[in-house]
């Protein structure tokens, strides 16, 4: 980063906050600030756990509580304890809240249209494309990677989706029981590590490292949710696993992949893996790769 880049980001932030009305006490002239209006949008028609709301917006718990108390006082939301777990509070919209959220949607559409109206068709396309790119890059920057217990609910969810996708994409389907194993023990430190990628608090990708014999490690379970592809998550997970391998003193890494997973093959080659002769009997593999660390 340099000073020019920092100043450009700050300039962009100033013009956006001004254009969207973030500085006004009465956002879109509805009598409440942007923070309360945003909570109505995020709660949505189905409601949301308060913890999930905090994680999604990355807000302090005390601030979220104050916003929710204000919305409750206005008759827009109700907060309830989830049945069977008194520790979890869930917030839902009241009928009045549904109506107010719909009003905000209509006014927000009009505000968005006001950004585009003064521009000619070419400029509109440029602005929308630029906004899409900004959104992609900001989402990419919001991805968080962390080690996870391989028997956790988040890991189980990722692996279930991963196996289901492989079954759909592989020409002969996919049965985890037939594939070379990556057991819980092999993915638990010090024998290995499992990495989860989260976006807005939700698991959207994963990867694992098996330390093996202490010289050659193995990369397993590389997957990114379709909803989060294009954000560079697999590359980040792979590089973190490589760092974990170096920290463990490994000299090289092995991995294998199916011929239908062309995007995975491209990633591995870009990251310095070279194709080698088969080093195991994985029944679903067509390509075997190695990288010296």
PDB file of C-alpha atoms in Angstrom:
ATOM      1  CA  UNK A   1       0.000   0.000   0.000  1.00  0.00           C
ATOM      2  CA  UNK A   2       1.070   3.590  -0.568  1.00  0.00           C
ATOM      3  CA  UNK A   3      -0.250   7.043   0.360  1.00  0.00           C
ATOM      4  CA  UNK A   4      -1.982   7.531  -3.003  1.00  0.00           C
ATOM      5  CA  UNK A   5      -3.926   4.283  -2.596  1.00  0.00           C
ATOM      6  CA  UNK A   6      -4.944   5.154   0.968  1.00  0.00           C
ATOM      7  CA  UNK A   7      -6.161   8.590  -0.101  1.00  0.00           C
ATOM      8  CA  UNK A   8      -8.183   7.103  -2.990  1.00  0.00           C
ATOM      9  CA  UNK A   9      -9.941   4.711  -0.620  1.00  0.00           C
ATOM     10  CA  UNK A  10     -10.738   7.560   1.767  1.00  0.00           C
ATOM     11  CA  UNK A  11     -12.052   9.709  -1.087  1.00  0.00           C
ATOM     12  CA  UNK A  12     -14.240   6.844  -2.253  1.00  0.00           C
ATOM     13  CA  UNK A  13     -15.597   6.326   1.264  1.00  0.00           C
ATOM     14  CA  UNK A  14     -16.471  10.002   1.623  1.00  0.00           C
ATOM     15  CA  UNK A  15     -18.383  10.233  -1.651  1.00  0.00           C
ATOM     16  CA  UNK A  16     -20.279   6.982  -0.981  1.00  0.00           C
ATOM     17  CA  UNK A  17     -21.357   7.991   2.534  1.00  0.00           C
ATOM     18  CA  UNK A  18     -22.543  11.324   1.169  1.00  0.00           C
ATOM     19  CA  UNK A  19     -24.454   9.807  -1.759  1.00  0.00           C
ATOM     20  CA  UNK A  20     -26.246   7.113   0.247  1.00  0.00           C
ATOM     21  CA  UNK A  21     -27.271   9.471   3.037  1.00  0.00           C
ATOM     22  CA  UNK A  22     -25.263   7.729   5.767  1.00  0.00           C
ATOM     23  CA  UNK A  23     -24.616  11.070   7.476  1.00  0.00           C
ATOM     24  CA  UNK A  24     -28.301  11.901   7.931  1.00  0.00           C
ATOM     25  CA  UNK A  25     -30.223  11.304  11.178  1.00  0.00           C
ATOM     26  CA  UNK A  26     -33.292  10.340   9.149  1.00  0.00           C
ATOM     27  CA  UNK A  27     -32.162   7.853   6.500  1.00  0.00           C
ATOM     28  CA  UNK A  28     -34.386   8.087   3.412  1.00  0.00           C
ATOM     29  CA  UNK A  29     -36.572  10.448   5.468  1.00  0.00           C
ATOM     30  CA  UNK A  30     -38.095   7.618   7.528  1.00  0.00           C
ATOM     31  CA  UNK A  31     -37.231   9.100  10.926  1.00  0.00           C
ATOM     32  CA  UNK A  32     -34.421   6.745  11.939  1.00  0.00           C
ATOM     33  CA  UNK A  33     -30.665   6.490  11.205  1.00  0.00           C
ATOM     34  CA  UNK A  34     -29.066   4.181   8.656  1.00  0.00           C
ATOM     35  CA  UNK A  35     -28.018   1.669  11.331  1.00  0.00           C
ATOM     36  CA  UNK A  36     -31.610   0.874  12.318  1.00  0.00           C
ATOM     37  CA  UNK A  37     -32.727   0.719   8.691  1.00  0.00           C
ATOM     38  CA  UNK A  38     -29.912  -1.701   7.878  1.00  0.00           C
ATOM     39  CA  UNK A  39     -30.928  -4.007  10.730  1.00  0.00           C
ATOM     40  CA  UNK A  40     -34.470  -4.201   9.351  1.00  0.00           C
ATOM     41  CA  UNK A  41     -33.020  -5.311   6.012  1.00  0.00           C
ATOM     42  CA  UNK A  42     -30.681  -7.913   7.547  1.00  0.00           C
ATOM     43  CA  UNK A  43     -33.348  -9.399   9.816  1.00  0.00           C
ATOM     44  CA  UNK A  44     -35.298 -10.191   6.672  1.00  0.00           C
ATOM     45  CA  UNK A  45     -38.636 -11.959   6.301  1.00  0.00           C
ATOM     46  CA  UNK A  46     -37.488 -15.105   8.138  1.00  0.00           C
ATOM     47  CA  UNK A  47     -35.781 -13.507  11.115  1.00  0.00           C
ATOM     48  CA  UNK A  48     -32.236 -14.122  12.324  1.00  0.00           C
ATOM     49  CA  UNK A  49     -30.366 -15.092  15.485  1.00  0.00           C
ATOM     50  CA  UNK A  50     -28.961 -12.028  17.243  1.00  0.00           C
ATOM     51  CA  UNK A  51     -25.503 -13.605  17.268  1.00  0.00           C
ATOM     52  CA  UNK A  52     -25.707 -14.155  13.521  1.00  0.00           C
ATOM     53  CA  UNK A  53     -26.774 -10.530  13.049  1.00  0.00           C
ATOM     54  CA  UNK A  54     -23.740  -9.318  14.991  1.00  0.00           C
ATOM     55  CA  UNK A  55     -21.384 -11.586  13.067  1.00  0.00           C
ATOM     56  CA  UNK A  56     -22.793 -10.622   9.677  1.00  0.00           C
ATOM     57  CA  UNK A  57     -22.497  -6.888  10.292  1.00  0.00           C
ATOM     58  CA  UNK A  58     -19.395  -7.132  12.512  1.00  0.00           C
ATOM     59  CA  UNK A  59     -20.962  -4.878  15.129  1.00  0.00           C
ATOM     60  CA  UNK A  60     -20.366  -4.626  18.863  1.00  0.00           C
ATOM     61  CA  UNK A  61     -22.946  -6.582  20.876  1.00  0.00           C
ATOM     62  CA  UNK A  62     -23.835  -3.532  22.977  1.00  0.00           C
ATOM     63  CA  UNK A  63     -24.477  -1.406  19.886  1.00  0.00           C
ATOM     64  CA  UNK A  64     -26.659  -4.099  18.305  1.00  0.00           C
ATOM     65  CA  UNK A  65     -28.630  -4.402  21.558  1.00  0.00           C
ATOM     66  CA  UNK A  66     -29.272  -0.645  21.589  1.00  0.00           C
ATOM     67  CA  UNK A  67     -30.452  -0.700  17.968  1.00  0.00           C
ATOM     68  CA  UNK A  68     -32.755  -3.644  18.627  1.00  0.00           C
ATOM     69  CA  UNK A  69     -34.220  -1.997  21.735  1.00  0.00           C
ATOM     70  CA  UNK A  70     -35.010   1.087  19.659  1.00  0.00           C
ATOM     71  CA  UNK A  71     -36.669  -1.017  16.926  1.00  0.00           C
ATOM     72  CA  UNK A  72     -38.650  -2.928  19.551  1.00  0.00           C
ATOM     73  CA  UNK A  73     -39.832   0.356  21.103  1.00  0.00           C
ATOM     74  CA  UNK A  74     -41.065   1.393  17.645  1.00  0.00           C
ATOM     75  CA  UNK A  75     -43.005  -1.869  17.316  1.00  0.00           C
ATOM     76  CA  UNK A  76     -40.934  -3.070  14.362  1.00  0.00           C
ATOM     77  CA  UNK A  77     -39.276  -6.213  15.791  1.00  0.00           C
ATOM     78  CA  UNK A  78     -39.697  -8.831  18.491  1.00  0.00           C
ATOM     79  CA  UNK A  79     -36.829 -10.671  20.166  1.00  0.00           C
ATOM     80  CA  UNK A  80     -37.486 -14.187  21.449  1.00  0.00           C
ATOM     81  CA  UNK A  81     -35.514 -16.944  23.100  1.00  0.00           C
ATOM     82  CA  UNK A  82     -35.102 -19.923  20.792  1.00  0.00           C
ATOM     83  CA  UNK A  83     -37.062 -22.969  21.906  1.00  0.00           C
ATOM     84  CA  UNK A  84     -34.745 -25.504  23.507  1.00  0.00           C
ATOM     85  CA  UNK A  85     -31.789 -23.136  23.936  1.00  0.00           C
ATOM     86  CA  UNK A  86     -32.265 -20.148  26.226  1.00  0.00           C
ATOM     87  CA  UNK A  87     -28.810 -18.830  25.278  1.00  0.00           C
ATOM     88  CA  UNK A  88     -29.895 -18.085  21.699  1.00  0.00           C
ATOM     89  CA  UNK A  89     -32.071 -15.057  21.000  1.00  0.00           C
ATOM     90  CA  UNK A  90     -33.871 -14.691  17.684  1.00  0.00           C
ATOM     91  CA  UNK A  91     -35.215 -11.436  16.289  1.00  0.00           C
ATOM     92  CA  UNK A  92     -38.164 -11.305  13.870  1.00  0.00           C
ATOM     93  CA  UNK A  93     -40.084  -8.537  12.156  1.00  0.00           C
ATOM     94  CA  UNK A  94     -43.567  -7.568  13.320  1.00  0.00           C
ATOM     95  CA  UNK A  95     -46.268  -6.846  10.721  1.00  0.00           C
ATOM     96  CA  UNK A  96     -45.365  -3.185  11.091  1.00  0.00           C
ATOM     97  CA  UNK A  97     -41.711  -4.133  10.610  1.00  0.00           C
ATOM     98  CA  UNK A  98     -42.513  -6.029   7.394  1.00  0.00           C
ATOM     99  CA  UNK A  99     -44.306  -2.957   6.060  1.00  0.00           C
ATOM    100  CA  UNK A 100     -41.465  -0.611   7.000  1.00  0.00           C
ATOM    101  CA  UNK A 101     -38.879  -2.918   5.424  1.00  0.00           C
ATOM    102  CA  UNK A 102     -40.894  -2.961   2.176  1.00  0.00           C
ATOM    103  CA  UNK A 103     -41.002   0.840   2.224  1.00  0.00           C
ATOM    104  CA  UNK A 104     -37.241   0.979   2.644  1.00  0.00           C
ATOM    105  CA  UNK A 105     -36.820  -1.427  -0.286  1.00  0.00           C
ATOM    106  CA  UNK A 106     -38.871   0.848  -2.528  1.00  0.00           C
ATOM    107  CA  UNK A 107     -37.026   3.985  -1.421  1.00  0.00           C
ATOM    108  CA  UNK A 108     -33.652   2.246  -1.796  1.00  0.00           C
ATOM    109  CA  UNK A 109     -34.523   1.267  -5.365  1.00  0.00           C
ATOM    110  CA  UNK A 110     -35.330   4.898  -6.084  1.00  0.00           C
ATOM    111  CA  UNK A 111     -32.032   6.014  -4.521  1.00  0.00           C
ATOM    112  CA  UNK A 112     -30.096   3.514  -6.653  1.00  0.00           C
ATOM    113  CA  UNK A 113     -31.922   4.713  -9.766  1.00  0.00           C
ATOM    114  CA  UNK A 114     -30.950   8.305  -8.914  1.00  0.00           C
ATOM    115  CA  UNK A 115     -27.274   7.304  -9.145  1.00  0.00           C
ATOM    116  CA  UNK A 116     -27.796   5.972 -12.669  1.00  0.00           C
ATOM    117  CA  UNK A 117     -30.277   8.481 -14.067  1.00  0.00           C
ATOM    118  CA  UNK A 118     -27.806  11.332 -14.823  1.00  0.00           C
ATOM    119  CA  UNK A 119     -25.487   8.976 -16.737  1.00  0.00           C
ATOM    120  CA  UNK A 120     -25.652   7.828 -20.339  1.00  0.00           C
ATOM    121  CA  UNK A 121     -25.954   4.064 -21.043  1.00  0.00           C
ATOM    122  CA  UNK A 122     -22.198   3.560 -21.417  1.00  0.00           C
ATOM    123  CA  UNK A 123     -21.486   5.361 -18.153  1.00  0.00           C
ATOM    124  CA  UNK A 124     -24.182   3.372 -16.356  1.00  0.00           C
ATOM    125  CA  UNK A 125     -22.624   0.117 -17.488  1.00  0.00           C
ATOM    126  CA  UNK A 126     -19.187   1.297 -16.362  1.00  0.00           C
ATOM    127  CA  UNK A 127     -20.501   2.348 -12.948  1.00  0.00           C
ATOM    128  CA  UNK A 128     -22.407  -0.908 -12.354  1.00  0.00           C
ATOM    129  CA  UNK A 129     -19.412  -3.001 -13.455  1.00  0.00           C
ATOM    130  CA  UNK A 130     -17.101  -0.975 -11.227  1.00  0.00           C
ATOM    131  CA  UNK A 131     -19.458  -1.420  -8.279  1.00  0.00           C
ATOM    132  CA  UNK A 132     -19.564  -5.174  -8.887  1.00  0.00           C
ATOM    133  CA  UNK A 133     -15.768  -5.301  -8.880  1.00  0.00           C
ATOM    134  CA  UNK A 134     -15.567  -3.244  -5.678  1.00  0.00           C
ATOM    135  CA  UNK A 135     -18.084  -5.579  -4.050  1.00  0.00           C
ATOM    136  CA  UNK A 136     -16.092  -8.653  -5.105  1.00  0.00           C
ATOM    137  CA  UNK A 137     -12.828  -7.268  -3.783  1.00  0.00           C
ATOM    138  CA  UNK A 138     -14.315  -6.102  -0.484  1.00  0.00           C
ATOM    139  CA  UNK A 139     -15.923  -9.513   0.009  1.00  0.00           C
ATOM    140  CA  UNK A 140     -12.597 -11.170  -0.777  1.00  0.00           C
ATOM    141  CA  UNK A 141     -10.955  -9.029   1.886  1.00  0.00           C
ATOM    142  CA  UNK A 142     -13.615 -10.010   4.417  1.00  0.00           C
ATOM    143  CA  UNK A 143     -12.856 -13.745   4.180  1.00  0.00           C
ATOM    144  CA  UNK A 144     -11.445 -15.104   7.436  1.00  0.00           C
ATOM    145  CA  UNK A 145      -9.354 -18.280   7.683  1.00  0.00           C
ATOM    146  CA  UNK A 146      -8.839 -20.230  10.877  1.00  0.00           C
ATOM    147  CA  UNK A 147      -8.012 -23.766  12.031  1.00  0.00           C
ATOM    148  CA  UNK A 148     -11.080 -25.783  13.010  1.00  0.00           C
ATOM    149  CA  UNK A 149     -11.668 -29.033  14.833  1.00  0.00           C
ATOM    150  CA  UNK A 150     -12.260 -31.599  12.065  1.00  0.00           C
ATOM    151  CA  UNK A 151     -15.268 -33.003  13.943  1.00  0.00           C
ATOM    152  CA  UNK A 152     -17.037 -29.624  14.271  1.00  0.00           C
ATOM    153  CA  UNK A 153     -20.449 -28.852  12.792  1.00  0.00           C
ATOM    154  CA  UNK A 154     -18.891 -26.318  10.385  1.00  0.00           C
ATOM    155  CA  UNK A 155     -16.466 -28.917   9.021  1.00  0.00           C
ATOM    156  CA  UNK A 156     -19.198 -31.531   8.662  1.00  0.00           C
ATOM    157  CA  UNK A 157     -21.324 -29.047   6.738  1.00  0.00           C
ATOM    158  CA  UNK A 158     -18.462 -28.177   4.354  1.00  0.00           C
ATOM    159  CA  UNK A 159     -17.569 -31.815   3.741  1.00  0.00           C
ATOM    160  CA  UNK A 160     -21.180 -32.810   3.106  1.00  0.00           C
ATOM    161  CA  UNK A 161     -21.465 -30.095   0.447  1.00  0.00           C
ATOM    162  CA  UNK A 162     -18.051 -30.991  -0.969  1.00  0.00           C
ATOM    163  CA  UNK A 163     -18.866 -34.693  -1.300  1.00  0.00           C
ATOM    164  CA  UNK A 164     -22.269 -33.891  -2.814  1.00  0.00           C
ATOM    165  CA  UNK A 165     -20.640 -31.676  -5.440  1.00  0.00           C
ATOM    166  CA  UNK A 166     -18.053 -34.332  -6.302  1.00  0.00           C
ATOM    167  CA  UNK A 167     -20.841 -36.888  -6.738  1.00  0.00           C
ATOM    168  CA  UNK A 168     -22.530 -34.553  -9.222  1.00  0.00           C
ATOM    169  CA  UNK A 169     -19.390 -33.619 -11.157  1.00  0.00           C
ATOM    170  CA  UNK A 170     -17.440 -36.870 -11.342  1.00  0.00           C
ATOM    171  CA  UNK A 171     -18.302 -39.074 -14.304  1.00  0.00           C
ATOM    172  CA  UNK A 172     -18.694 -42.129 -12.043  1.00  0.00           C
ATOM    173  CA  UNK A 173     -20.117 -40.317  -9.011  1.00  0.00           C
ATOM    174  CA  UNK A 174     -18.305 -40.176  -5.686  1.00  0.00           C
ATOM    175  CA  UNK A 175     -18.376 -42.421  -2.620  1.00  0.00           C
ATOM    176  CA  UNK A 176     -16.213 -41.123   0.290  1.00  0.00           C
ATOM    177  CA  UNK A 177     -15.824 -44.681   1.555  1.00  0.00           C
ATOM    178  CA  UNK A 178     -13.966 -45.664  -1.644  1.00  0.00           C
ATOM    179  CA  UNK A 179     -11.681 -42.611  -1.648  1.00  0.00           C
ATOM    180  CA  UNK A 180      -8.332 -42.493   0.149  1.00  0.00           C
ATOM    181  CA  UNK A 181      -9.143 -41.436   3.713  1.00  0.00           C
ATOM    182  CA  UNK A 182      -8.498 -38.246   5.640  1.00  0.00           C
ATOM    183  CA  UNK A 183      -9.614 -39.206   9.122  1.00  0.00           C
ATOM    184  CA  UNK A 184     -10.396 -36.879  12.004  1.00  0.00           C
ATOM    185  CA  UNK A 185      -7.184 -38.007  13.701  1.00  0.00           C
ATOM    186  CA  UNK A 186      -5.107 -37.271  10.580  1.00  0.00           C
ATOM    187  CA  UNK A 187      -6.520 -33.730  10.369  1.00  0.00           C
ATOM    188  CA  UNK A 188      -6.058 -32.921  14.071  1.00  0.00           C
ATOM    189  CA  UNK A 189      -2.804 -31.280  15.291  1.00  0.00           C
ATOM    190  CA  UNK A 190      -0.037 -32.359  15.368  1.00  0.00           C
ATOM    191  CA  UNK A 191      -0.942 -35.013  12.768  1.00  0.00           C
ATOM    192  CA  UNK A 192      -2.582 -32.411  10.536  1.00  0.00           C
ATOM    193  CA  UNK A 193      -4.800 -29.348  10.404  1.00  0.00           C
ATOM    194  CA  UNK A 194      -8.191 -28.439   8.973  1.00  0.00           C
ATOM    195  CA  UNK A 195      -8.773 -24.866   7.776  1.00  0.00           C
ATOM    196  CA  UNK A 196     -12.205 -23.246   7.443  1.00  0.00           C
ATOM    197  CA  UNK A 197     -12.857 -20.089   5.423  1.00  0.00           C
ATOM    198  CA  UNK A 198     -15.711 -17.928   6.694  1.00  0.00           C
ATOM    199  CA  UNK A 199     -17.527 -15.012   5.099  1.00  0.00           C
ATOM    200  CA  UNK A 200     -20.020 -13.017   7.162  1.00  0.00           C
ATOM    201  CA  UNK A 201     -19.660 -15.698   9.821  1.00  0.00           C
ATOM    202  CA  UNK A 202     -20.673 -18.557   7.501  1.00  0.00           C
ATOM    203  CA  UNK A 203     -18.338 -21.387   6.378  1.00  0.00           C
ATOM    204  CA  UNK A 204     -17.683 -20.987   2.637  1.00  0.00           C
ATOM    205  CA  UNK A 205     -14.569 -23.057   2.045  1.00  0.00           C
ATOM    206  CA  UNK A 206     -12.096 -25.487   3.515  1.00  0.00           C
ATOM    207  CA  UNK A 207      -8.913 -27.460   3.093  1.00  0.00           C
ATOM    208  CA  UNK A 208      -6.842 -29.892   5.116  1.00  0.00           C
ATOM    209  CA  UNK A 209      -3.221 -30.916   5.576  1.00  0.00           C
ATOM    210  CA  UNK A 210      -2.023 -34.380   6.560  1.00  0.00           C
ATOM    211  CA  UNK A 211       1.519 -34.199   7.960  1.00  0.00           C
ATOM    212  CA  UNK A 212       2.157 -37.841   7.095  1.00  0.00           C
ATOM    213  CA  UNK A 213       5.721 -39.092   7.617  1.00  0.00           C
ATOM    214  CA  UNK A 214       7.028 -35.635   8.552  1.00  0.00           C
ATOM    215  CA  UNK A 215       8.738 -35.194   5.182  1.00  0.00           C
ATOM    216  CA  UNK A 216       5.909 -35.328   2.637  1.00  0.00           C
ATOM    217  CA  UNK A 217       2.534 -33.879   3.536  1.00  0.00           C
ATOM    218  CA  UNK A 218      -0.751 -34.236   1.698  1.00  0.00           C
ATOM    219  CA  UNK A 219      -3.345 -31.587   0.820  1.00  0.00           C
ATOM    220  CA  UNK A 220      -6.932 -32.822   1.110  1.00  0.00           C
ATOM    221  CA  UNK A 221     -10.533 -31.575   1.079  1.00  0.00           C
ATOM    222  CA  UNK A 222      -9.987 -28.391  -0.922  1.00  0.00           C
ATOM    223  CA  UNK A 223     -13.432 -26.890  -1.557  1.00  0.00           C
ATOM    224  CA  UNK A 224     -15.118 -23.501  -2.007  1.00  0.00           C
ATOM    225  CA  UNK A 225     -18.856 -22.906  -1.840  1.00  0.00           C
ATOM    226  CA  UNK A 226     -20.369 -21.925  -5.204  1.00  0.00           C
ATOM    227  CA  UNK A 227     -21.762 -18.821  -3.497  1.00  0.00           C
ATOM    228  CA  UNK A 228     -18.240 -17.580  -2.734  1.00  0.00           C
ATOM    229  CA  UNK A 229     -16.278 -18.551  -5.839  1.00  0.00           C
ATOM    230  CA  UNK A 230     -14.253 -15.882  -7.594  1.00  0.00           C
ATOM    231  CA  UNK A 231     -12.994 -14.418  -4.304  1.00  0.00           C
ATOM    232  CA  UNK A 232      -9.667 -16.255  -4.236  1.00  0.00           C
ATOM    233  CA  UNK A 233     -10.645 -18.387  -1.243  1.00  0.00           C
ATOM    234  CA  UNK A 234      -9.070 -21.640  -2.473  1.00  0.00           C
ATOM    235  CA  UNK A 235      -5.769 -19.852  -3.127  1.00  0.00           C
ATOM    236  CA  UNK A 236      -5.768 -18.353   0.376  1.00  0.00           C
ATOM    237  CA  UNK A 237      -6.577 -21.713   1.969  1.00  0.00           C
ATOM    238  CA  UNK A 238      -3.870 -23.457  -0.065  1.00  0.00           C
ATOM    239  CA  UNK A 239      -1.234 -20.885   0.872  1.00  0.00           C
ATOM    240  CA  UNK A 240      -2.127 -21.112   4.560  1.00  0.00           C
ATOM    241  CA  UNK A 241      -1.894 -24.911   4.430  1.00  0.00           C
ATOM    242  CA  UNK A 242       1.518 -24.574   2.776  1.00  0.00           C
ATOM    243  CA  UNK A 243       2.639 -22.301   5.599  1.00  0.00           C
ATOM    244  CA  UNK A 244       1.400 -24.848   8.136  1.00  0.00           C
ATOM    245  CA  UNK A 245       3.394 -27.489   6.254  1.00  0.00           C
ATOM    246  CA  UNK A 246       6.560 -25.364   6.429  1.00  0.00           C
ATOM    247  CA  UNK A 247       5.975 -24.757  10.135  1.00  0.00           C
ATOM    248  CA  UNK A 248       5.784 -28.546  10.571  1.00  0.00           C
ATOM    249  CA  UNK A 249       9.131 -28.970   8.815  1.00  0.00           C
ATOM    250  CA  UNK A 250       7.763 -30.718   5.724  1.00  0.00           C
ATOM    251  CA  UNK A 251       9.923 -30.786   2.594  1.00  0.00           C
ATOM    252  CA  UNK A 252       7.204 -31.273  -0.016  1.00  0.00           C
ATOM    253  CA  UNK A 253       3.468 -31.564  -0.532  1.00  0.00           C
ATOM    254  CA  UNK A 254       1.403 -34.009  -2.550  1.00  0.00           C
ATOM    255  CA  UNK A 255      -2.145 -33.733  -3.818  1.00  0.00           C
ATOM    256  CA  UNK A 256      -4.286 -35.382  -6.447  1.00  0.00           C
ATOM    257  CA  UNK A 257      -7.409 -34.348  -8.322  1.00  0.00           C
ATOM    258  CA  UNK A 258     -10.034 -35.532 -10.782  1.00  0.00           C
ATOM    259  CA  UNK A 259      -9.900 -34.551 -14.469  1.00  0.00           C
ATOM    260  CA  UNK A 260     -13.295 -32.816 -14.221  1.00  0.00           C
ATOM    261  CA  UNK A 261     -11.929 -30.314 -11.672  1.00  0.00           C
ATOM    262  CA  UNK A 262     -10.183 -28.139 -14.231  1.00  0.00           C
ATOM    263  CA  UNK A 263     -10.260 -25.029 -12.040  1.00  0.00           C
ATOM    264  CA  UNK A 264      -8.412 -26.905  -9.282  1.00  0.00           C
ATOM    265  CA  UNK A 265      -5.761 -28.109 -11.729  1.00  0.00           C
ATOM    266  CA  UNK A 266      -5.242 -24.534 -12.955  1.00  0.00           C
ATOM    267  CA  UNK A 267      -4.856 -23.258  -9.383  1.00  0.00           C
ATOM    268  CA  UNK A 268      -2.293 -25.895  -8.451  1.00  0.00           C
ATOM    269  CA  UNK A 269      -0.189 -25.206 -11.525  1.00  0.00           C
ATOM    270  CA  UNK A 270      -0.330 -21.453 -10.898  1.00  0.00           C
ATOM    271  CA  UNK A 271       0.833 -22.025  -7.319  1.00  0.00           C
ATOM    272  CA  UNK A 272       3.906 -23.965  -8.378  1.00  0.00           C
ATOM    273  CA  UNK A 273       2.730 -27.580  -8.254  1.00  0.00           C
ATOM    274  CA  UNK A 274       4.067 -29.821 -10.992  1.00  0.00           C
ATOM    275  CA  UNK A 275       2.345 -32.904 -12.300  1.00  0.00           C
ATOM    276  CA  UNK A 276       4.097 -36.153 -11.362  1.00  0.00           C
ATOM    277  CA  UNK A 277       3.547 -39.881 -11.716  1.00  0.00           C
ATOM    278  CA  UNK A 278       0.819 -41.379  -9.508  1.00  0.00           C
ATOM    279  CA  UNK A 279       2.025 -41.743  -5.914  1.00  0.00           C
ATOM    280  CA  UNK A 280      -1.097 -43.421  -4.514  1.00  0.00           C
ATOM    281  CA  UNK A 281      -4.055 -45.512  -5.606  1.00  0.00           C
ATOM    282  CA  UNK A 282      -6.794 -42.881  -5.249  1.00  0.00           C
ATOM    283  CA  UNK A 283      -9.580 -44.326  -7.453  1.00  0.00           C
ATOM    284  CA  UNK A 284     -11.042 -40.924  -8.385  1.00  0.00           C
ATOM    285  CA  UNK A 285      -7.729 -39.250  -9.349  1.00  0.00           C
ATOM    286  CA  UNK A 286      -6.429 -38.590 -12.848  1.00  0.00           C
ATOM    287  CA  UNK A 287      -3.740 -36.015 -11.992  1.00  0.00           C
ATOM    288  CA  UNK A 288      -1.102 -36.136  -9.248  1.00  0.00           C
ATOM    289  CA  UNK A 289       0.860 -33.045  -8.189  1.00  0.00           C
ATOM    290  CA  UNK A 290       3.902 -32.265  -6.056  1.00  0.00           C
ATOM    291  CA  UNK A 291       5.438 -29.055  -4.713  1.00  0.00           C
ATOM    292  CA  UNK A 292       8.809 -28.641  -3.027  1.00  0.00           C
ATOM    293  CA  UNK A 293       8.665 -26.311  -0.039  1.00  0.00           C
TER     294      UNK A 293
END
